[in-house]
mmCIF file of C-alpha atoms in Angstrom:
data_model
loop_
_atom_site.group_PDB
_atom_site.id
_atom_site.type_symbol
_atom_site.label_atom_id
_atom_site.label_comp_id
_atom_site.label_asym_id
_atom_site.label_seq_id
_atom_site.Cartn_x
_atom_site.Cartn_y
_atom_site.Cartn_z
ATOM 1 C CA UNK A 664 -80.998 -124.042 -169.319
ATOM 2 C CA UNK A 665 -82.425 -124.181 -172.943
ATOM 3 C CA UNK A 666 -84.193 -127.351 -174.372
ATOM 4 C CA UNK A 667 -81.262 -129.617 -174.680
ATOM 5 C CA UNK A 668 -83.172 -132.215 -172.867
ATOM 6 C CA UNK A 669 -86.810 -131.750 -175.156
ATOM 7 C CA UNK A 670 -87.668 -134.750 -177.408
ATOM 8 C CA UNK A 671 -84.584 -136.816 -175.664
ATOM 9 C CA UNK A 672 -85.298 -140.238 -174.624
ATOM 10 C CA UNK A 673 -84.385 -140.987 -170.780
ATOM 11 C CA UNK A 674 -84.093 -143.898 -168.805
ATOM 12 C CA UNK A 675 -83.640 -143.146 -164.739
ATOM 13 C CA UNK A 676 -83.127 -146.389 -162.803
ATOM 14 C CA UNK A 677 -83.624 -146.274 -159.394
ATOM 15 C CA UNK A 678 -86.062 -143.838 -159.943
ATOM 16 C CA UNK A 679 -89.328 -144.716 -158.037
ATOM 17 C CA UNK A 680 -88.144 -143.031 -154.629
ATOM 18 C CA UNK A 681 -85.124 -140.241 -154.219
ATOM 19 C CA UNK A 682 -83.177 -138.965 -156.508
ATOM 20 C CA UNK A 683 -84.185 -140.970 -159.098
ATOM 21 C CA UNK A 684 -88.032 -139.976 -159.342
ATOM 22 C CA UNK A 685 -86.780 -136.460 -158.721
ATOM 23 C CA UNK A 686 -84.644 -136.890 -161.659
ATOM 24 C CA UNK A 687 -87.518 -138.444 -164.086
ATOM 25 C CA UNK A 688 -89.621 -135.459 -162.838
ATOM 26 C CA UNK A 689 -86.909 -133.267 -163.869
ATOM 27 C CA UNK A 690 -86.621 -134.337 -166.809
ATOM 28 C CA UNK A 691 -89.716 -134.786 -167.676
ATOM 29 C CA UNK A 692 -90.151 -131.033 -167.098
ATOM 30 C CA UNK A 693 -87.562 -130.253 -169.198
ATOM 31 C CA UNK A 694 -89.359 -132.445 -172.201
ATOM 32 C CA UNK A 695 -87.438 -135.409 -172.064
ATOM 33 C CA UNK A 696 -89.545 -138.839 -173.095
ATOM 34 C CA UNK A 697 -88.929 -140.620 -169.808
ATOM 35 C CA UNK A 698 -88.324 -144.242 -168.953
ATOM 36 C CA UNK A 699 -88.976 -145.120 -164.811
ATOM 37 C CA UNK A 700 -87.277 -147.879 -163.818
ATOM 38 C CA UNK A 701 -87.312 -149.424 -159.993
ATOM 39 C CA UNK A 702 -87.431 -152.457 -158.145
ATOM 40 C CA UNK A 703 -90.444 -151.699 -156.712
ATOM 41 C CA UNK A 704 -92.792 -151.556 -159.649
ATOM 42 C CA UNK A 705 -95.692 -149.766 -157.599
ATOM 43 C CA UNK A 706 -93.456 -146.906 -156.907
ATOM 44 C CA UNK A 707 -92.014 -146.387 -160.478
ATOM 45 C CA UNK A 708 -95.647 -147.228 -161.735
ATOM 46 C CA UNK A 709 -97.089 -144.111 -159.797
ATOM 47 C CA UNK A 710 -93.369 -141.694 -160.985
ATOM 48 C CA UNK A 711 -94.487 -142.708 -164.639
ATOM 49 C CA UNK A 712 -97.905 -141.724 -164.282
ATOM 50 C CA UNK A 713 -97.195 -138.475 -162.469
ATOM 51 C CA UNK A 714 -94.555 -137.598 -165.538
ATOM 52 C CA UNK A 715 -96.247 -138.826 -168.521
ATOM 53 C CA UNK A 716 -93.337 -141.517 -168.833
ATOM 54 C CA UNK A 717 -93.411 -144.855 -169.103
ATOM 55 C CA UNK A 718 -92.561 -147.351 -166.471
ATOM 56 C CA UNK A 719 -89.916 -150.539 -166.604
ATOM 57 C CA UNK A 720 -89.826 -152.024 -163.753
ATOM 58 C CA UNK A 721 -87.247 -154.810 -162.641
ATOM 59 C CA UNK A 722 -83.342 -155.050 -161.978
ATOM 60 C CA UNK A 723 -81.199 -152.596 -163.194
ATOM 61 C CA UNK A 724 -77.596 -154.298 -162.134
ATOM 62 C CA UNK A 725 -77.410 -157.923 -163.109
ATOM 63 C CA UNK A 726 -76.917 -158.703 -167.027
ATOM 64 C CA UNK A 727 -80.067 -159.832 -167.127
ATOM 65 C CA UNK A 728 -82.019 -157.154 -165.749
ATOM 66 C CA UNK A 729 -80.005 -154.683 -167.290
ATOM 67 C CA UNK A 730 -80.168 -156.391 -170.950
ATOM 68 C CA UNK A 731 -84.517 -156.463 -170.392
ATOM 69 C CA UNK A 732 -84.102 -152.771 -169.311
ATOM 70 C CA UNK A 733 -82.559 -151.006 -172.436
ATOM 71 C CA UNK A 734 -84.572 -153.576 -174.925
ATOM 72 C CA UNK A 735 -87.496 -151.795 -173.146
ATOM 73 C CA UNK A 736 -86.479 -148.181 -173.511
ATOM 74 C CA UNK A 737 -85.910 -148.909 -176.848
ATOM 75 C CA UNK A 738 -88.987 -150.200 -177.906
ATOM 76 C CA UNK A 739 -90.703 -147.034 -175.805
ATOM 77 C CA UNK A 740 -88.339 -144.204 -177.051
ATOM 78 C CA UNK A 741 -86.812 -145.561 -180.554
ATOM 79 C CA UNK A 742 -83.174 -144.680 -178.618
ATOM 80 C CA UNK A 743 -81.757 -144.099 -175.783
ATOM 81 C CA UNK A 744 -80.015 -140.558 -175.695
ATOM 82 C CA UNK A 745 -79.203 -140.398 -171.981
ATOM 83 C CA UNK A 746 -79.075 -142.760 -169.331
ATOM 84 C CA UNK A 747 -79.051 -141.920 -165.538
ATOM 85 C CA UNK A 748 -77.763 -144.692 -163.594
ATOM 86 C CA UNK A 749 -78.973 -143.865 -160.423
ATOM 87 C CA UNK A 750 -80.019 -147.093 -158.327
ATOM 88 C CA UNK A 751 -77.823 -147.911 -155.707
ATOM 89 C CA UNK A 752 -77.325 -149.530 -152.780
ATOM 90 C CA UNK A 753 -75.770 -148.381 -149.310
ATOM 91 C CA UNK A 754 -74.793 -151.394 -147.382
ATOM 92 C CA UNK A 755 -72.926 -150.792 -143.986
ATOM 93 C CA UNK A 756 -69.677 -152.020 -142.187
ATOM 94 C CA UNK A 757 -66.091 -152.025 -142.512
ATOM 95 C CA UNK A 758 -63.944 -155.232 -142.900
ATOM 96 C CA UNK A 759 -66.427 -157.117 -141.473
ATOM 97 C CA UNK A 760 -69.068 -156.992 -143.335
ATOM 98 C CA UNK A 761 -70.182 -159.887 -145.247
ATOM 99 C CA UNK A 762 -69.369 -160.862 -148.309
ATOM 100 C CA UNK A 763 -72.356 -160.831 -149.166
ATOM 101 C CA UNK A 764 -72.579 -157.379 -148.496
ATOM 102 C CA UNK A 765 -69.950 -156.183 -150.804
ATOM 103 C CA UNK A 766 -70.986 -157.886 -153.613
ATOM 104 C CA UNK A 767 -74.138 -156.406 -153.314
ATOM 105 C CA UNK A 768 -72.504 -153.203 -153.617
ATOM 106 C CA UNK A 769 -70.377 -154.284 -156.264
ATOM 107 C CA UNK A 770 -72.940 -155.865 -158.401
ATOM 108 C CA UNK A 771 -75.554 -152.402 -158.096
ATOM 109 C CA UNK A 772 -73.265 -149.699 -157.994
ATOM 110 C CA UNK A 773 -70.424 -150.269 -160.172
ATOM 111 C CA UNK A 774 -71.244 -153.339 -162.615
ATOM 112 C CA UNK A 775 -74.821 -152.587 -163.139
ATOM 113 C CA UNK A 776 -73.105 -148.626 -165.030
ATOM 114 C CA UNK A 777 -70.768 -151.224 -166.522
ATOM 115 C CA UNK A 778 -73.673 -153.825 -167.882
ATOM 116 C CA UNK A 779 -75.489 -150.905 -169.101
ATOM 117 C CA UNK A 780 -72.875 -149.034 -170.922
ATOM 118 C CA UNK A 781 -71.618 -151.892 -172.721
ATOM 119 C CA UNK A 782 -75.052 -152.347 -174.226
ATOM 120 C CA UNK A 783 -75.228 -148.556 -175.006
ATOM 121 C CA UNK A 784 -72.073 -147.577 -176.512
ATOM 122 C CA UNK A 785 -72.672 -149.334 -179.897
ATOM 123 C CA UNK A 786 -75.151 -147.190 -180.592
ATOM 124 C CA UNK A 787 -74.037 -144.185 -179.268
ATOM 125 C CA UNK A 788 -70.504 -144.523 -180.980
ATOM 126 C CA UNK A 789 -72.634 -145.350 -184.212
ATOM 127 C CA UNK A 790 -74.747 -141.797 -183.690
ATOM 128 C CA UNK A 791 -71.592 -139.737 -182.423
ATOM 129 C CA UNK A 792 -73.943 -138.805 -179.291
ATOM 130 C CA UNK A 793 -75.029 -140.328 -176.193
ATOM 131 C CA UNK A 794 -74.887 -139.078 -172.622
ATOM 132 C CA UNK A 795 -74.755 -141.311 -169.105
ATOM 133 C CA UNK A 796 -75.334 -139.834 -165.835
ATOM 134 C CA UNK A 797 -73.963 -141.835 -162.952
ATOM 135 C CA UNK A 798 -75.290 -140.962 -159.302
ATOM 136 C CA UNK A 799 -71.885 -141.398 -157.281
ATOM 137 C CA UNK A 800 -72.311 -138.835 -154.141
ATOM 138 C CA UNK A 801 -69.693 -137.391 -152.573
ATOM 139 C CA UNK A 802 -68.799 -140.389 -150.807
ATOM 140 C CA UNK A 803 -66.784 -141.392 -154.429
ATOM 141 C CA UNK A 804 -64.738 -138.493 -153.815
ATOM 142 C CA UNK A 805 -64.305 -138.564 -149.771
ATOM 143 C CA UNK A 806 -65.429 -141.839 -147.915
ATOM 144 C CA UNK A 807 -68.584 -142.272 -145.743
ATOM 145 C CA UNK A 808 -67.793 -143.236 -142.227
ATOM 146 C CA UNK A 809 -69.477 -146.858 -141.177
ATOM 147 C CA UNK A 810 -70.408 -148.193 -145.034
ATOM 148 C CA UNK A 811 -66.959 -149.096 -146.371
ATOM 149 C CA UNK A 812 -68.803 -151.259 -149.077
ATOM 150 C CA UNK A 813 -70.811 -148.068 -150.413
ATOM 151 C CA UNK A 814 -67.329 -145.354 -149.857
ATOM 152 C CA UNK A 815 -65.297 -147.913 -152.092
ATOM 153 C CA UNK A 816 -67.771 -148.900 -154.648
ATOM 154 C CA UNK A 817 -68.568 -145.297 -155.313
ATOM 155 C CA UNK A 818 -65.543 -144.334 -155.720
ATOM 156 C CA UNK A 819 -65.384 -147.447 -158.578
ATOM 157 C CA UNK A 820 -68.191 -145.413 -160.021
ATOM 158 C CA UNK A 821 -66.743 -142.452 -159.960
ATOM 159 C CA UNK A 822 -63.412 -144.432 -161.701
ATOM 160 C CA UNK A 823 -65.538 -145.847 -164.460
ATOM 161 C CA UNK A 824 -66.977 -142.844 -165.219
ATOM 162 C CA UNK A 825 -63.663 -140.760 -165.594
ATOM 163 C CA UNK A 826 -62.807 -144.005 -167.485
ATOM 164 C CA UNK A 827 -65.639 -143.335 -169.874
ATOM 165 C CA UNK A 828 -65.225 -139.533 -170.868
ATOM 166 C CA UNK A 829 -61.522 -140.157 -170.955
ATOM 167 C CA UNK A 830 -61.899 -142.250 -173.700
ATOM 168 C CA UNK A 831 -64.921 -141.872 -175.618
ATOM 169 C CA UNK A 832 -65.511 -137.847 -175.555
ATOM 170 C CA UNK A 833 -64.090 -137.283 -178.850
ATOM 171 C CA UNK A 834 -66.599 -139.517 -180.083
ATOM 172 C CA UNK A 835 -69.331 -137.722 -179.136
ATOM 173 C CA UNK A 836 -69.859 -139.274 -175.204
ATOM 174 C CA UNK A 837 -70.776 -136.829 -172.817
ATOM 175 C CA UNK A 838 -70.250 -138.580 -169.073
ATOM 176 C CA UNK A 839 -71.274 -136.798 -165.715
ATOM 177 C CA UNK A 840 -70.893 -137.895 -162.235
ATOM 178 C CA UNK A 841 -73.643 -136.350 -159.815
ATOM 179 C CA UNK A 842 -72.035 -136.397 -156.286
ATOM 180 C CA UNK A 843 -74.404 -134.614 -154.007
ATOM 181 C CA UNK A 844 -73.312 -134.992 -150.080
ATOM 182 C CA UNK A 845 -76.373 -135.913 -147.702
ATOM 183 C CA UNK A 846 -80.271 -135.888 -149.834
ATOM 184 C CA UNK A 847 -83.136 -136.970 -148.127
ATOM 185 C CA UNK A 848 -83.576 -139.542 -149.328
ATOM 186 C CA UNK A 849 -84.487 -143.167 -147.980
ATOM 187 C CA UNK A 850 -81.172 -144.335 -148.353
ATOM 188 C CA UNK A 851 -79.888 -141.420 -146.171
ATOM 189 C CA UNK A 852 -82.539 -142.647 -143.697
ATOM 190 C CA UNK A 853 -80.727 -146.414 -144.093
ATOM 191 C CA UNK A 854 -77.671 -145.173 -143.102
ATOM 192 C CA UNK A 855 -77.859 -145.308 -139.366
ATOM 193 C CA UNK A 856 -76.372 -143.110 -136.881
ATOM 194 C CA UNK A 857 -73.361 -142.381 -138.736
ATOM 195 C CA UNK A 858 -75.168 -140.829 -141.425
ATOM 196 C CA UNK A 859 -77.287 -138.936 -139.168
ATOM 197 C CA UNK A 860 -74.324 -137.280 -137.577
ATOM 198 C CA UNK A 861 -73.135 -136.401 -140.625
ATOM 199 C CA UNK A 862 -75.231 -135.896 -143.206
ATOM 200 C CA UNK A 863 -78.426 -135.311 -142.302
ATOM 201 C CA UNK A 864 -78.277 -132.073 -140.310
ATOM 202 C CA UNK A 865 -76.999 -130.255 -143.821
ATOM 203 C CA UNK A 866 -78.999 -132.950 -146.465
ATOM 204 C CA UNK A 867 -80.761 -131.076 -149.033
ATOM 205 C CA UNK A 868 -83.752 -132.374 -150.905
ATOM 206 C CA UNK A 869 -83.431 -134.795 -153.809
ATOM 207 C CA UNK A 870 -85.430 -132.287 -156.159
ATOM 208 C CA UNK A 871 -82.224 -129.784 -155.870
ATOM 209 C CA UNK A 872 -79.973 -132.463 -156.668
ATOM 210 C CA UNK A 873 -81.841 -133.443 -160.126
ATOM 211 C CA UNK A 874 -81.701 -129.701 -160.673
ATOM 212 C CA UNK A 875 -78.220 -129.334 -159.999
ATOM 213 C CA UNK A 876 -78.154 -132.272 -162.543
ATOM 214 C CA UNK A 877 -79.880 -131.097 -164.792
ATOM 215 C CA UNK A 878 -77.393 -127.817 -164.644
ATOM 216 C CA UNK A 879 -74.723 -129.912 -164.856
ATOM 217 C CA UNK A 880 -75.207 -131.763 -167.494
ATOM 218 C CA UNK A 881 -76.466 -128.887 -169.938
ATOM 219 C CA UNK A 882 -73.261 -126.816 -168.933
ATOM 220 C CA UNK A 883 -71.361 -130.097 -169.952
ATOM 221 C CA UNK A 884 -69.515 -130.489 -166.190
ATOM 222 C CA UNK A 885 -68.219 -134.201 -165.841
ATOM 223 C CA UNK A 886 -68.223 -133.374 -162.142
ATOM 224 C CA UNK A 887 -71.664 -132.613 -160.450
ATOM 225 C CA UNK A 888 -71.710 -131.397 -156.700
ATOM 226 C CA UNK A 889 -74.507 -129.460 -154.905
ATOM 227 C CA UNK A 890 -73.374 -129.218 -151.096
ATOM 228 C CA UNK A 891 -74.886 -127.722 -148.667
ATOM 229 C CA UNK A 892 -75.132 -124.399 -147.710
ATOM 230 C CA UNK A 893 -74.204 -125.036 -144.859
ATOM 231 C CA UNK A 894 -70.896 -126.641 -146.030
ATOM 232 C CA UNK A 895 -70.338 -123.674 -148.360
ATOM 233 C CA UNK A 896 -70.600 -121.672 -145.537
ATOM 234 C CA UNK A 897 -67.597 -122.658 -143.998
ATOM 235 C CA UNK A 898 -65.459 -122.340 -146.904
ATOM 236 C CA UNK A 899 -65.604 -126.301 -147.461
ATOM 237 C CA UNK A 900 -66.927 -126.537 -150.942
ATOM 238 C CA UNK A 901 -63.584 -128.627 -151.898
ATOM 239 C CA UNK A 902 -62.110 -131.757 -151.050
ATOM 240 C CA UNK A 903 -60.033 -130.932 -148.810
ATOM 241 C CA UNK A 904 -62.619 -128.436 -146.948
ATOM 242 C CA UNK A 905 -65.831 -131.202 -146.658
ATOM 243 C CA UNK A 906 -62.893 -133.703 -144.970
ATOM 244 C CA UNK A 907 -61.624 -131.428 -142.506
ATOM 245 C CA UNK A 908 -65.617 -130.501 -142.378
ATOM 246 C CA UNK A 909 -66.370 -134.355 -141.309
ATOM 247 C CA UNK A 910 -63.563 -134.577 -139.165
ATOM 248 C CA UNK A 911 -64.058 -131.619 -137.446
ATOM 249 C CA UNK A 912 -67.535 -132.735 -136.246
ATOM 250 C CA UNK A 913 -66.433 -136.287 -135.543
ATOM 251 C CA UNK A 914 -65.923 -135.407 -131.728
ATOM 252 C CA UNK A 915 -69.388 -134.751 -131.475
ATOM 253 C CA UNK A 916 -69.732 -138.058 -132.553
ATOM 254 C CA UNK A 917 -71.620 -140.386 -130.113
ATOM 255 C CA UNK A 918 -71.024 -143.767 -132.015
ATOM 256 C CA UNK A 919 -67.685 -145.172 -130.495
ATOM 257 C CA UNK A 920 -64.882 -146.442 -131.809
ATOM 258 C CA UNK A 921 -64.344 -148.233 -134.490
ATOM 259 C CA UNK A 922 -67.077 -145.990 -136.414
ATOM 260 C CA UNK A 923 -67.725 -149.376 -138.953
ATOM 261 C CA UNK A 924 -68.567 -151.285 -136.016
ATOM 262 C CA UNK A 925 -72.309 -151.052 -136.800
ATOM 263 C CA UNK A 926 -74.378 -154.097 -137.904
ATOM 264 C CA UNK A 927 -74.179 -154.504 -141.591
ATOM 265 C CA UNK A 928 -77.352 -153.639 -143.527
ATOM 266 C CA UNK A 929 -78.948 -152.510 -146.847
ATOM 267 C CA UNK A 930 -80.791 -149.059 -146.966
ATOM 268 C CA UNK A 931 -83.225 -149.445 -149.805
ATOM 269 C CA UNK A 932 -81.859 -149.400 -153.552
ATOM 270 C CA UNK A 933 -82.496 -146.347 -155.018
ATOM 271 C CA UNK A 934 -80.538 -142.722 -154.449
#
């Protein structure tokens, strides 16, 4: 990796905990002018100091929030070359959960990219360059057992962002989907016993999946993926591999049946 990244202007929502502040570290690193943005402004406070960058606190998904977001950036960085939509939100259950619950998910992980790029692509169509990073996981391209809200909304993500390269790459767009499986994260640790059994015993840590981003995106790969070892292992670094790998383990599965029949809940909102 060279210095495509030095001088840029960054904004990483989400990115006071996770993947996100291992992201704006990353970046950082790498010379980017960085933009920190959580919803808990102590946390994205302390990732901004630590970087150098410069912290925006608040919602990153509603119009509002989003709209006070970029306005921000811009007046820190002058433009926004690359935004990393990270912050999202695992909430649990199957068709039971709550309404309330799914549009939670709806509203953070699939409307807030849509809010954001619809503010950004002016610009970026204007300049002929602009780059968005959306944090799916792997769950946009297999499911994740227990949190049908989070499996279908990221795979909406996932959607919107083949959406977005399909048709605006020729004018300069560069669009990447990171889609790590299990990363320690806090959300992981929201997840309940589902994600335990899965996930966690091969989770890797959330500063490998900014680098693997950071990879990514200078290699220009719309598709981001940093599996496990462990996975790899077994010949399961495909699609087809990590869901036989899921099912496979499933009878060592001590949650019962149906696996969505867990309370629904919110891990915290950020990757």
């Amino acid at each position: 990796m060279g210095t495509e990244f030095a001088g840029i202007g960054a904004v990483v929502t989400g990115a006071g905990h996770g993947i996100g502040a291992a992201l704006a570290r990353a970046l950082a690193a790498a010379g980017a002018r960085v933009v920190v943005n959580d919803l808990d402004a102590d946390a994205a406070r302390a990732v901004a100091a630590e970087i150098g960058g410069h912290a925006a606190p608040g919602d990153a998904a509603g119009e509002d929030g989003v709209a006070a977001l970029v306005d921000a950036a811009r007046a820190r960085l002058g433009a926004i070359d690359l935004y990393c939509a990270n912050a999202g939100v695992a909430t649990t259950g199957g068709p039971d959960a709550a309404p309330e619950a799914w549009e939670l998910a709806w509203q953070v992980n699939v409307l807030g990219h849509v809010r954001a790029t619809r503010l950004l692509l002016p610009d970026w169509l204007e300049r002929g360059t602009g780059r968005f990073l959306a944090t799916v996981s792997a769950a946009g391209l297999l499911t994740m057992l227990g949190s049908a809200p989070y499996s279908v909304t990221k795979h909406a993500a996932l959607a919107y962002a083949e959406w977005l390269a399909a048709t605006y790459r020729h004018r300069g767009l560069r669009v990447h989907a990171l889609c790590p499986q299990g990363v320690r994260t806090r959300m992981l640790d929201g997840t309940g016993p589902h994600g335990q059994v899965l996930l966690a015993p091969t989770a890797i840590e959330p500063a490998d999946a900014a680098a693997a981003a950071l990879r990514g995106m200078a290699a220009d790969e719309f598709l981001i993926n940093h599996f496990s070892q462990h996975v790899s292992d077994r010949n399961a670094f495909g699609l087809h591999g990590c869901i036989a790998y899921m099912f496979a383990i499933l009878p060592t599965c001590p949650l019962g049946d149906p696996l969505w029949s867990a309370p629904c809940r919110s891990a915290p909102s950020s990757n």
